[in-house]
Amino acid sequence: MSAAPVWSVDPRTGNPREQVAVEATAEEVDRAVRAAHALRGALADRTERAAFLRAAAELLEESGEHIVEAADAETALGPARLTGELARTAAQLRAFAEVVDEGAYLDVHIDHQDGSRTPPWPDLRRYKIPLGVVAVYAASNFPLAFSVPGGDTASALAAGCPVVVKAHPDHPATSELCASVLRRAAARTGLPEDILTLVHGFDAGVELIRHPLVSAAGFTGSVRGGRALFDAAAARPAPIPFHGELGSLNPVVVTGAAAAERAGEIGAGLGGSMTLGAGQFCTKPGFVLVPEGAAGDQLLKTLTETVSSTGSGVLLDHRMRDAFVTGVRERAALPDVGAPVTPGAGGEHTVSAGFLTVPAARLTAEGPHDALLEECFGPVTVIARYASVDEIAAVLARLPGNLTATLQTAAMDADPDAARLLAALTPLAGRILVNGWPTGVAVAPAQHHGGPYPATTSTSTSVGATAIERWLRPVTYQSTPEALLPPELREDNPLGLPRRVNGRRA
């Protein structure tokens, strides 16, 4: 039986573009993982790793025109958006090169022998080492920044872990192109190309998570797909960490004072955020609590104008389009649900943006309206009109975990509810915004892109410097002769690493 072909498909028409690969067999997955496993030592040198990451960024930029062209043909995200994403991806690679250069991620601790302690201290030296081969499952909605050359891959390679990427079927040609760039960057810096390999196919993804030589996995995608892989990772004879980003509603609370102060500004900002990228951002504000009354009505009026002026868009594939059309139709049919701007099919291959409204009282107890508290991927948001702060609290208490939560407030001296509502939002998400919109995730050391389940399956971030921590584990050497210690832990600190000695920063 021949391997199934992998086709690049144009989402604007639904027509196949070209065959770019074939689905990997179990034997091919095994070879890829074993080749990666054999190269664990190849990434031991931090200087070489940093040089590789910078070379990868440079080559991505040099190939930018071809990469953007391929990605647009497969995702319909548009050259402007994809050019920005490529710049972000290159910057992310360089940022991790800086993390590797600095070395603080190794978290070096040295405690000298001290017999006066109770109990006595032996000589203890701790740092972090790479886990081993990492499986990365590419995202559909970010063909660069969260896919083959994206944050999971960059952080794993920065940690010293070889990577096997399972390509997303929505952009296989882009994946092949980006994988070739990363492999060329490895060769340019004297590293083996197989520190990164690419496989295609649903079955290949299942084989990958089950492979005994895979030590950890990163995933960005749906709750259903991510949970299945998470369960498979946990069910292995030797379970492995599975860092999955699965789904997020990203709630927004607009206080009464904020609506009274700047209803038009908030309505316009919400409309721009929820329709950005045809509503296909994992941080799209999908649920918004807006006060009843004239100020809330004015907010919705501006939102209506903003969303109505948004043209129809193409989703990443027709399966997602069909799910969006069905999802909004089912939600709109619920009792007391309105559609000031009706979302749904915009044409044979497109969707139209819109929003739904519902009284918040419908959401304070379990019932059929719970569908409104679930992510609907695409350009739609749900506006829940509340009558009191207590009603807000009752609804927030029923929300699942999220990547973000946003509070729109007035000036602090004019918004007595702000502190209480911020406290209610904080347990729900990994990033809390005040008077902003969540559809922008800066690649910065203090960033956290994660949150309580189902937003993610771990407490880690997939964006920012600390994303590297997912692929490391601590190890302590006790009473070990200096000559046997790794250079990172030797007394004279030959690598110049930041460290804590006897509990104090050295």
Short mmCIF file of C-alpha atoms in Angstrom, two decimals:
data_model
loop_
_atom_site.label_atom_id
_atom_site.label_comp_id
_atom_site.label_asym_id
_atom_site.label_seq_id
_atom_site.Cartn_x
_atom_site.Cartn_y
_atom_site.Cartn_z
CA MET A 1 0.00 0.00 0.00
CA SER A 2 1.49 3.34 -1.06
CA ALA A 3 1.75 6.24 1.35
CA ALA A 4 -1.05 8.81 1.19
CA PRO A 5 -0.16 12.02 -0.66
CA VAL A 6 -0.03 15.34 1.17
CA TRP A 7 -1.60 18.14 -0.84
CA SER A 8 -1.30 21.88 -0.50
CA VAL A 9 -4.83 23.32 -0.78
CA ASP A 10 -5.95 26.86 -1.62
CA PRO A 11 -8.48 27.88 1.07
CA ARG A 12 -9.84 30.62 -1.20
CA THR A 13 -11.16 27.99 -3.61
CA GLY A 14 -10.87 24.65 -1.82
CA ASN A 15 -8.84 23.33 -4.76
CA PRO A 16 -5.59 21.37 -4.43
CA ARG A 17 -2.49 23.33 -5.43
CA GLU A 18 0.27 20.73 -5.50
CA GLN A 19 1.39 17.54 -3.85
CA VAL A 20 4.25 18.46 -1.55
CA ALA A 21 4.93 15.24 0.38
CA VAL A 22 3.54 11.91 1.47
CA GLU A 23 2.35 10.96 4.92
CA ALA A 24 5.07 9.42 7.05
CA THR A 25 4.79 5.75 7.87
CA ALA A 26 5.40 4.37 11.34
CA GLU A 27 8.83 3.24 10.18
CA GLU A 28 9.69 6.72 8.89
CA VAL A 29 8.59 8.33 12.16
CA ASP A 30 10.75 5.84 14.03
CA ARG A 31 13.76 6.69 11.86
CA ALA A 32 13.24 10.41 12.35
CA VAL A 33 13.00 10.10 16.12
CA ARG A 34 15.98 7.77 16.36
CA ALA A 35 18.08 10.09 14.20
CA ALA A 36 17.15 13.01 16.45
CA HIS A 37 17.83 10.99 19.60
CA ALA A 38 21.30 10.11 18.34
CA LEU A 39 22.09 13.82 18.00
CA ARG A 40 21.30 14.93 21.55
CA GLY A 41 24.97 15.65 22.19
CA ALA A 42 25.27 17.71 19.00
CA LEU A 43 23.51 20.64 20.68
CA ALA A 44 25.62 20.63 23.84
CA ASP A 45 27.65 23.72 23.00
CA ARG A 46 25.74 26.89 23.88
CA THR A 47 27.78 29.08 21.55
CA GLU A 48 26.98 26.83 18.60
CA ARG A 49 23.28 26.73 19.54
CA ALA A 50 23.06 30.50 19.69
CA ALA A 51 24.83 30.82 16.34
CA PHE A 52 22.41 28.32 14.81
CA LEU A 53 19.36 30.22 16.07
CA ARG A 54 20.70 33.47 14.64
CA ALA A 55 21.50 31.79 11.33
CA ALA A 56 17.98 30.40 11.20
CA ALA A 57 16.55 33.89 11.70
CA GLU A 58 18.79 35.29 8.98
CA LEU A 59 17.92 32.57 6.46
CA LEU A 60 14.20 32.92 7.18
CA GLU A 61 14.47 36.61 6.36
CA GLU A 62 16.49 35.91 3.21
CA SER A 63 13.79 33.45 2.08
CA GLY A 64 11.00 35.70 3.29
CA GLU A 65 9.45 36.47 -0.08
CA HIS A 66 9.06 32.79 -0.98
CA ILE A 67 7.87 31.83 2.50
CA VAL A 68 5.21 34.55 2.59
CA GLU A 69 4.04 33.64 -0.91
CA ALA A 70 3.69 29.97 0.02
CA ALA A 71 1.98 30.70 3.33
CA ASP A 72 -0.52 33.09 1.77
CA ALA A 73 -1.39 30.57 -0.93
CA GLU A 74 -2.13 27.96 1.77
CA THR A 75 -3.74 30.09 4.50
CA ALA A 76 -5.20 33.22 2.82
CA LEU A 77 -3.86 35.25 5.75
CA GLY A 78 -2.49 37.90 3.42
CA PRO A 79 1.06 39.12 2.68
CA ALA A 80 0.95 41.98 5.21
CA ARG A 81 -0.03 39.77 8.12
CA LEU A 82 2.41 37.03 7.12
CA THR A 83 5.29 39.47 6.61
CA GLY A 84 4.74 40.66 10.17
CA GLU A 85 4.57 37.08 11.40
CA LEU A 86 7.83 36.21 9.68
CA ALA A 87 9.52 39.20 11.33
CA ARG A 88 8.13 38.06 14.69
CA THR A 89 9.41 34.53 14.09
CA ALA A 90 12.91 35.71 13.23
CA ALA A 91 12.93 38.00 16.27
CA GLN A 92 11.83 35.09 18.44
CA LEU A 93 14.75 32.97 17.24
CA ARG A 94 17.17 35.79 18.00
CA ALA A 95 15.59 36.31 21.41
CA PHE A 96 16.24 32.69 22.31
CA ALA A 97 19.82 33.03 21.08
CA GLU A 98 20.19 35.81 23.66
CA VAL A 99 18.66 33.56 26.34
CA VAL A 100 21.20 30.86 25.48
CA ASP A 101 24.08 33.34 25.53
CA GLU A 102 23.13 34.68 28.96
CA GLY A 103 22.72 31.23 30.51
CA ALA A 104 20.39 32.24 33.35
CA TYR A 105 17.89 29.62 32.14
CA LEU A 106 20.28 26.95 33.49
CA ASP A 107 19.29 28.13 37.00
CA VAL A 108 22.64 27.30 38.57
CA HIS A 109 22.63 26.90 42.36
CA ILE A 110 25.70 26.00 44.41
CA ASP A 111 25.51 25.27 48.13
CA HIS A 112 28.86 24.64 49.76
CA GLN A 113 29.38 21.99 52.38
CA ASP A 114 28.35 23.32 55.79
CA GLY A 115 28.45 21.07 58.85
CA SER A 116 26.95 23.75 61.07
CA ARG A 117 23.56 23.44 59.39
CA THR A 118 20.78 21.31 60.82
CA PRO A 119 20.80 18.89 59.16
CA PRO A 120 24.33 19.36 57.74
CA TRP A 121 24.72 20.41 54.12
CA PRO A 122 26.87 18.36 51.77
CA ASP A 123 28.28 20.13 48.75
CA LEU A 124 25.31 20.46 46.34
CA ARG A 125 25.40 21.82 42.79
CA ARG A 126 22.23 22.09 40.68
CA TYR A 127 21.47 23.12 37.12
CA LYS A 128 19.13 22.14 34.31
CA ILE A 129 19.72 19.79 31.41
CA PRO A 130 17.74 19.17 28.21
CA LEU A 131 15.03 16.52 28.29
CA GLY A 132 15.81 14.93 24.92
CA VAL A 133 13.83 14.72 21.69
CA VAL A 134 10.86 17.10 21.56
CA ALA A 135 7.83 16.53 19.35
CA VAL A 136 6.25 19.75 18.09
CA TYR A 137 2.74 19.84 16.63
CA ALA A 138 2.37 22.84 14.35
CA ALA A 139 -0.56 25.26 14.60
CA SER A 140 -3.01 26.04 11.80
CA ASN A 141 -3.51 29.76 12.42
CA PHE A 142 0.16 30.80 12.69
CA PRO A 143 2.04 28.97 9.90
CA LEU A 144 5.33 30.54 11.02
CA ALA A 145 5.31 31.83 14.62
CA PHE A 146 3.62 28.73 16.08
CA SER A 147 4.63 26.13 13.52
CA VAL A 148 7.84 24.67 12.12
CA PRO A 149 10.15 27.63 12.95
CA GLY A 150 7.95 28.89 15.79
CA GLY A 151 8.20 29.26 19.53
CA ASP A 152 7.99 25.60 20.51
CA THR A 153 10.71 24.65 18.05
CA ALA A 154 12.93 27.64 18.84
CA SER A 155 12.71 27.18 22.61
CA ALA A 156 13.33 23.42 22.41
CA LEU A 157 16.38 23.86 20.19
CA ALA A 158 17.60 26.64 22.49
CA ALA A 159 17.32 24.21 25.40
CA GLY A 160 19.51 21.74 23.52
CA CYS A 161 16.74 19.37 22.42
CA PRO A 162 16.52 17.97 18.88
CA VAL A 163 13.04 18.45 17.40
CA VAL A 164 10.71 16.40 15.24
CA VAL A 165 7.87 18.55 13.91
CA LYS A 166 4.52 17.18 12.84
CA ALA A 167 3.40 19.55 10.07
CA HIS A 168 -0.10 20.98 10.06
CA PRO A 169 -2.12 19.79 7.04
CA ASP A 170 -3.30 23.33 6.29
CA HIS A 171 0.16 24.53 5.23
CA PRO A 172 2.39 21.58 4.25
CA ALA A 173 4.32 23.46 1.55
CA THR A 174 5.14 26.29 3.95
CA SER A 175 6.21 23.70 6.51
CA GLU A 176 8.54 21.99 4.04
CA LEU A 177 10.05 25.33 3.05
CA CYS A 178 10.63 26.42 6.65
CA ALA A 179 12.07 23.04 7.65
CA SER A 180 14.56 23.27 4.78
CA VAL A 181 15.60 26.74 6.00
CA LEU A 182 16.23 25.50 9.54
CA ARG A 183 18.17 22.50 8.28
CA ARG A 184 20.32 24.78 6.10
CA ALA A 185 20.96 26.97 9.12
CA ALA A 186 22.17 23.92 11.00
CA ALA A 187 24.54 22.96 8.20
CA ARG A 188 25.80 26.55 7.95
CA THR A 189 26.79 26.52 11.63
CA GLY A 190 28.35 23.06 11.57
CA LEU A 191 25.47 21.17 13.17
CA PRO A 192 23.79 18.04 11.79
CA GLU A 193 20.66 18.81 9.78
CA ASP A 194 18.68 16.12 11.59
CA ILE A 195 18.51 18.19 14.76
CA LEU A 196 15.20 19.14 13.09
CA THR A 197 13.07 16.85 10.97
CA LEU A 198 9.54 17.12 9.60
CA VAL A 199 6.82 14.50 9.27
CA HIS A 200 3.33 14.69 7.79
CA GLY A 201 0.08 12.87 8.52
CA PHE A 202 -2.43 12.26 11.30
CA ASP A 203 -1.12 8.75 12.00
CA ALA A 204 2.43 10.10 12.09
CA GLY A 205 1.36 12.48 14.85
CA VAL A 206 -0.01 9.61 16.89
CA GLU A 207 3.13 7.53 16.35
CA LEU A 208 5.24 10.49 17.39
CA ILE A 209 3.60 11.03 20.78
CA ARG A 210 3.86 7.30 21.52
CA HIS A 211 7.49 6.88 20.51
CA PRO A 212 9.57 5.81 23.52
CA LEU A 213 12.47 8.11 22.59
CA VAL A 214 10.32 11.26 22.51
CA SER A 215 10.80 13.05 25.82
CA ALA A 216 8.28 15.91 25.64
CA ALA A 217 5.78 17.52 23.28
CA GLY A 218 4.42 20.95 22.41
CA PHE A 219 1.06 21.47 20.73
CA THR A 220 -1.11 24.37 19.56
CA GLY A 221 -4.57 23.51 18.29
CA SER A 222 -8.04 22.37 19.23
CA VAL A 223 -9.25 21.10 22.60
CA ARG A 224 -10.30 17.81 21.04
CA GLY A 225 -7.01 17.12 19.25
CA GLY A 226 -4.84 18.41 22.06
CA ARG A 227 -6.66 16.44 24.73
CA ALA A 228 -6.31 13.22 22.72
CA LEU A 229 -2.55 13.74 22.46
CA PHE A 230 -2.31 14.79 26.11
CA ASP A 231 -4.06 11.57 27.14
CA ALA A 232 -1.75 9.55 24.89
CA ALA A 233 1.30 11.22 26.45
CA ALA A 234 0.03 10.37 29.93
CA ALA A 235 -0.88 6.78 28.98
CA ARG A 236 2.62 5.86 27.79
CA PRO A 237 4.58 3.33 29.87
CA ALA A 238 6.83 6.29 30.67
CA PRO A 239 4.57 9.40 30.61
CA ILE A 240 6.05 12.59 29.20
CA PRO A 241 5.31 16.31 29.62
CA PHE A 242 2.75 17.56 27.11
CA HIS A 243 2.57 21.33 26.79
CA GLY A 244 -0.63 21.96 24.87
CA GLU A 245 -2.39 25.20 24.01
CA LEU A 246 -5.94 24.05 23.32
CA GLY A 247 -8.60 26.76 23.39
CA SER A 248 -9.58 30.04 24.97
CA LEU A 249 -12.65 32.28 25.25
CA ASN A 250 -10.61 35.31 26.42
CA PRO A 251 -13.34 37.08 28.41
CA VAL A 252 -13.64 40.86 28.60
CA VAL A 253 -15.47 42.80 31.30
CA VAL A 254 -16.54 46.35 30.53
CA THR A 255 -17.41 48.19 33.72
CA GLY A 256 -20.38 50.53 33.83
CA ALA A 257 -18.07 53.47 34.41
CA ALA A 258 -15.89 52.52 31.43
CA ALA A 259 -18.91 52.26 29.13
CA ALA A 260 -20.14 55.66 30.30
CA GLU A 261 -16.70 57.20 29.79
CA ARG A 262 -15.73 55.80 26.36
CA ALA A 263 -18.36 53.49 24.87
CA GLY A 264 -17.42 54.34 21.28
CA GLU A 265 -13.72 53.73 21.80
CA ILE A 266 -14.35 50.37 23.44
CA GLY A 267 -16.83 49.29 20.77
CA ALA A 268 -14.42 50.14 17.98
CA GLY A 269 -11.50 48.45 19.73
CA LEU A 270 -13.51 45.30 20.34
CA GLY A 271 -14.62 45.15 16.71
CA GLY A 272 -11.08 45.44 15.47
CA SER A 273 -9.75 42.84 17.89
CA MET A 274 -12.42 40.18 17.34
CA THR A 275 -12.21 40.37 13.54
CA LEU A 276 -8.41 40.53 13.31
CA GLY A 277 -7.17 37.73 11.09
CA ALA A 278 -10.79 36.70 10.43
CA GLY A 279 -11.17 35.94 14.14
CA GLN A 280 -8.59 33.16 14.00
CA PHE A 281 -6.32 34.34 16.81
CA CYS A 282 -6.13 32.15 19.91
CA THR A 283 -6.43 35.39 21.89
CA LYS A 284 -9.58 36.67 20.14
CA PRO A 285 -11.98 38.25 22.68
CA GLY A 286 -14.82 35.74 22.33
CA PHE A 287 -16.99 36.71 25.28
CA VAL A 288 -17.69 40.23 26.53
CA LEU A 289 -19.73 41.39 29.53
CA VAL A 290 -21.32 44.77 28.77
CA PRO A 291 -23.67 46.71 31.07
CA GLU A 292 -27.35 47.11 30.32
CA GLY A 293 -28.52 50.65 29.70
CA ALA A 294 -27.72 53.58 27.44
CA ALA A 295 -23.92 53.42 27.71
CA GLY A 296 -23.87 49.73 26.83
CA ASP A 297 -26.29 50.39 23.96
CA GLN A 298 -23.90 53.01 22.59
CA LEU A 299 -21.01 50.54 22.80
CA LEU A 300 -23.00 48.02 20.78
CA LYS A 301 -23.94 50.68 18.25
CA THR A 302 -20.27 51.39 17.57
CA LEU A 303 -19.47 47.69 17.55
CA THR A 304 -22.23 47.16 14.99
CA GLU A 305 -20.79 49.87 12.75
CA THR A 306 -17.25 48.50 13.07
CA VAL A 307 -18.14 44.87 12.41
CA SER A 308 -20.56 45.73 9.58
CA SER A 309 -17.74 47.51 7.77
CA THR A 310 -15.56 44.40 7.91
CA GLY A 311 -15.52 42.51 4.65
CA SER A 312 -16.01 38.76 4.38
CA GLY A 313 -12.95 36.64 5.05
CA VAL A 314 -11.45 33.28 4.21
CA LEU A 315 -10.81 30.85 7.04
CA LEU A 316 -7.82 28.53 7.08
CA ASP A 317 -9.72 25.63 5.55
CA HIS A 318 -13.24 24.64 4.58
CA ARG A 319 -13.62 22.33 7.55
CA MET A 320 -13.13 25.30 9.86
CA ARG A 321 -15.51 27.35 7.74
CA ASP A 322 -18.22 24.71 8.03
CA ALA A 323 -17.68 24.44 11.80
CA PHE A 324 -17.95 28.22 12.15
CA VAL A 325 -21.16 28.47 10.12
CA THR A 326 -22.75 25.60 12.04
CA GLY A 327 -21.53 26.87 15.40
CA VAL A 328 -22.90 30.39 15.04
CA ARG A 329 -26.20 29.12 13.61
CA GLU A 330 -26.73 26.84 16.61
CA ARG A 331 -25.83 29.56 19.09
CA ALA A 332 -28.04 32.15 17.38
CA ALA A 333 -31.03 29.78 17.62
CA LEU A 334 -30.95 29.70 21.44
CA PRO A 335 -33.73 31.56 23.30
CA ASP A 336 -33.08 35.26 23.99
CA VAL A 337 -30.01 35.31 21.74
CA GLY A 338 -29.88 38.19 19.28
CA ALA A 339 -27.65 38.85 16.29
CA PRO A 340 -27.32 42.61 15.62
CA VAL A 341 -24.77 41.67 12.95
CA THR A 342 -25.36 38.12 11.81
CA PRO A 343 -22.16 36.04 11.49
CA GLY A 344 -22.04 33.09 9.14
CA ALA A 345 -21.44 32.21 5.51
CA GLY A 346 -20.27 35.16 3.47
CA GLY A 347 -20.05 33.24 0.23
CA GLU A 348 -19.15 29.82 -1.08
CA HIS A 349 -15.65 30.03 0.39
CA THR A 350 -15.89 32.90 2.88
CA VAL A 351 -17.45 33.88 6.19
CA SER A 352 -18.94 37.13 7.44
CA ALA A 353 -18.15 38.65 10.83
CA GLY A 354 -20.80 39.32 13.43
CA PHE A 355 -21.72 39.14 17.10
CA LEU A 356 -24.41 37.66 19.28
CA THR A 357 -26.11 39.15 22.33
CA VAL A 358 -27.66 37.46 25.36
CA PRO A 359 -28.82 38.52 28.81
CA ALA A 360 -26.10 37.63 31.32
CA ALA A 361 -28.79 36.10 33.54
CA ARG A 362 -29.09 33.27 30.99
CA LEU A 363 -25.49 32.25 31.78
CA THR A 364 -25.44 32.19 35.57
CA ALA A 365 -26.60 28.56 35.78
CA GLU A 366 -26.03 25.44 33.73
CA GLY A 367 -28.19 25.09 30.64
CA PRO A 368 -28.30 25.09 26.82
CA HIS A 369 -26.76 28.58 26.75
CA ASP A 370 -23.48 27.06 27.96
CA ALA A 371 -22.56 26.80 24.27
CA LEU A 372 -22.03 30.56 24.41
CA LEU A 373 -19.24 29.97 26.94
CA GLU A 374 -17.29 27.79 24.49
CA GLU A 375 -14.80 29.08 21.93
CA CYS A 376 -16.15 29.50 18.39
CA PHE A 377 -13.18 29.76 16.04
CA GLY A 378 -13.74 32.61 13.59
CA PRO A 379 -14.95 36.24 13.48
CA VAL A 380 -17.68 36.18 16.14
CA THR A 381 -18.00 37.24 19.75
CA VAL A 382 -20.75 36.96 22.35
CA ILE A 383 -21.97 40.04 24.20
CA ALA A 384 -23.60 39.28 27.55
CA ARG A 385 -25.58 42.22 28.96
CA TYR A 386 -25.40 42.37 32.77
CA ALA A 387 -27.52 44.18 35.33
CA SER A 388 -25.14 44.18 38.30
CA VAL A 389 -21.61 43.45 39.42
CA ASP A 390 -22.93 40.39 41.25
CA GLU A 391 -24.24 39.09 37.92
CA ILE A 392 -20.78 39.55 36.39
CA ALA A 393 -19.23 37.57 39.23
CA ALA A 394 -21.78 34.77 38.81
CA VAL A 395 -20.98 34.45 35.10
CA LEU A 396 -17.22 34.63 35.58
CA ALA A 397 -17.44 31.85 38.15
CA ARG A 398 -18.69 29.54 35.38
CA LEU A 399 -15.99 30.25 32.82
CA PRO A 400 -13.25 27.75 31.95
CA GLY A 401 -9.55 28.60 31.95
CA ASN A 402 -8.26 31.11 29.42
CA LEU A 403 -5.12 32.52 27.90
CA THR A 404 -6.23 36.09 28.61
CA ALA A 405 -8.81 38.08 30.54
CA THR A 406 -9.41 41.79 30.02
CA LEU A 407 -10.89 44.54 32.16
CA GLN A 408 -12.04 47.75 30.53
CA THR A 409 -12.19 50.42 33.25
CA ALA A 410 -12.65 54.13 33.68
CA ALA A 411 -10.27 56.36 35.61
CA MET A 412 -9.56 54.61 38.90
CA ASP A 413 -11.16 57.30 41.05
CA ALA A 414 -14.35 56.94 38.98
CA ASP A 415 -14.55 53.13 38.86
CA PRO A 416 -15.29 51.60 42.26
CA ASP A 417 -15.82 48.12 40.77
CA ALA A 418 -12.41 47.84 39.08
CA ALA A 419 -10.44 46.20 41.91
CA ARG A 420 -13.14 43.64 42.67
CA LEU A 421 -13.54 42.68 39.02
CA LEU A 422 -9.81 42.44 38.40
CA ALA A 423 -9.57 40.05 41.36
CA ALA A 424 -12.38 37.96 39.87
CA LEU A 425 -10.66 37.80 36.47
CA THR A 426 -7.18 36.92 37.71
CA PRO A 427 -7.85 33.21 38.49
CA LEU A 428 -9.24 32.69 34.99
CA ALA A 429 -6.22 33.41 32.81
CA GLY A 430 -2.47 33.58 32.39
CA ARG A 431 -2.40 37.17 31.13
CA ILE A 432 -4.59 39.93 32.56
CA LEU A 433 -5.07 43.09 30.52
CA VAL A 434 -6.44 46.44 31.65
CA ASN A 435 -7.78 48.83 28.99
CA GLY A 436 -6.20 46.93 26.12
CA TRP A 437 -7.07 44.12 23.71
CA PRO A 438 -5.58 40.62 23.86
CA THR A 439 -4.86 40.01 20.16
CA GLY A 440 -1.20 40.87 20.46
CA VAL A 441 1.34 38.70 22.28
CA ALA A 442 4.67 40.43 22.70
CA VAL A 443 7.75 38.20 22.65
CA ALA A 444 9.22 39.51 25.89
CA PRO A 445 10.91 38.05 28.98
CA ALA A 446 7.90 38.80 31.20
CA GLN A 447 5.32 37.41 28.78
CA HIS A 448 3.06 34.53 29.77
CA HIS A 449 1.06 32.81 27.05
CA GLY A 450 -0.77 30.08 28.89
CA GLY A 451 -3.50 29.63 31.43
CA PRO A 452 -5.69 27.19 33.34
CA TYR A 453 -7.12 24.22 31.44
CA PRO A 454 -8.40 24.11 28.71
CA ALA A 455 -6.29 27.09 27.67
CA THR A 456 -3.21 24.97 28.30
CA THR A 457 -2.33 21.59 29.78
CA SER A 458 0.51 22.91 31.94
CA THR A 459 1.46 26.02 33.88
CA SER A 460 4.14 26.99 31.37
CA THR A 461 4.22 29.68 28.70
CA SER A 462 4.73 29.07 24.99
CA VAL A 463 5.86 32.67 24.34
CA GLY A 464 8.72 34.56 25.91
CA ALA A 465 12.07 33.67 27.40
CA THR A 466 10.75 31.28 30.04
CA ALA A 467 9.25 29.02 27.35
CA ILE A 468 12.64 27.33 27.34
CA GLU A 469 11.96 25.90 30.82
CA ARG A 470 9.48 23.38 29.36
CA TRP A 471 12.26 21.35 27.80
CA LEU A 472 14.65 21.17 30.78
CA ARG A 473 14.87 19.20 33.99
CA PRO A 474 16.97 19.92 37.09
CA VAL A 475 19.78 17.66 38.25
CA THR A 476 21.92 18.01 41.39
CA TYR A 477 25.49 16.76 41.89
CA GLN A 478 26.34 15.98 45.50
CA SER A 479 29.88 15.85 46.88
CA THR A 480 31.26 15.52 43.36
CA PRO A 481 34.99 16.10 42.69
CA GLU A 482 35.68 19.25 40.71
CA ALA A 483 37.21 17.32 37.82
CA LEU A 484 33.99 15.35 37.35
CA LEU A 485 31.63 18.31 37.45
CA PRO A 486 30.19 19.76 34.23
CA PRO A 487 31.76 23.15 33.43
CA GLU A 488 28.51 24.92 34.37
CA LEU A 489 28.92 23.85 38.00
CA ARG A 490 32.64 24.21 38.59
CA GLU A 491 33.83 26.48 41.35
CA ASP A 492 35.75 28.89 39.15
CA ASN A 493 32.70 29.39 36.86
CA PRO A 494 34.69 29.07 33.59
CA LEU A 495 31.60 29.85 31.49
CA GLY A 496 30.75 33.04 33.39
CA LEU A 497 27.21 31.93 34.16
CA PRO A 498 24.86 33.76 36.52
CA ARG A 499 24.41 31.63 39.63
CA ARG A 500 23.34 31.56 43.26
CA VAL A 501 25.95 30.47 45.79
CA ASN A 502 24.81 29.55 49.27
CA GLY A 503 21.45 31.09 48.47
CA ARG A 504 22.82 34.44 47.27
CA ARG A 505 23.18 35.76 43.77
CA ALA A 506 26.85 35.60 42.82
#
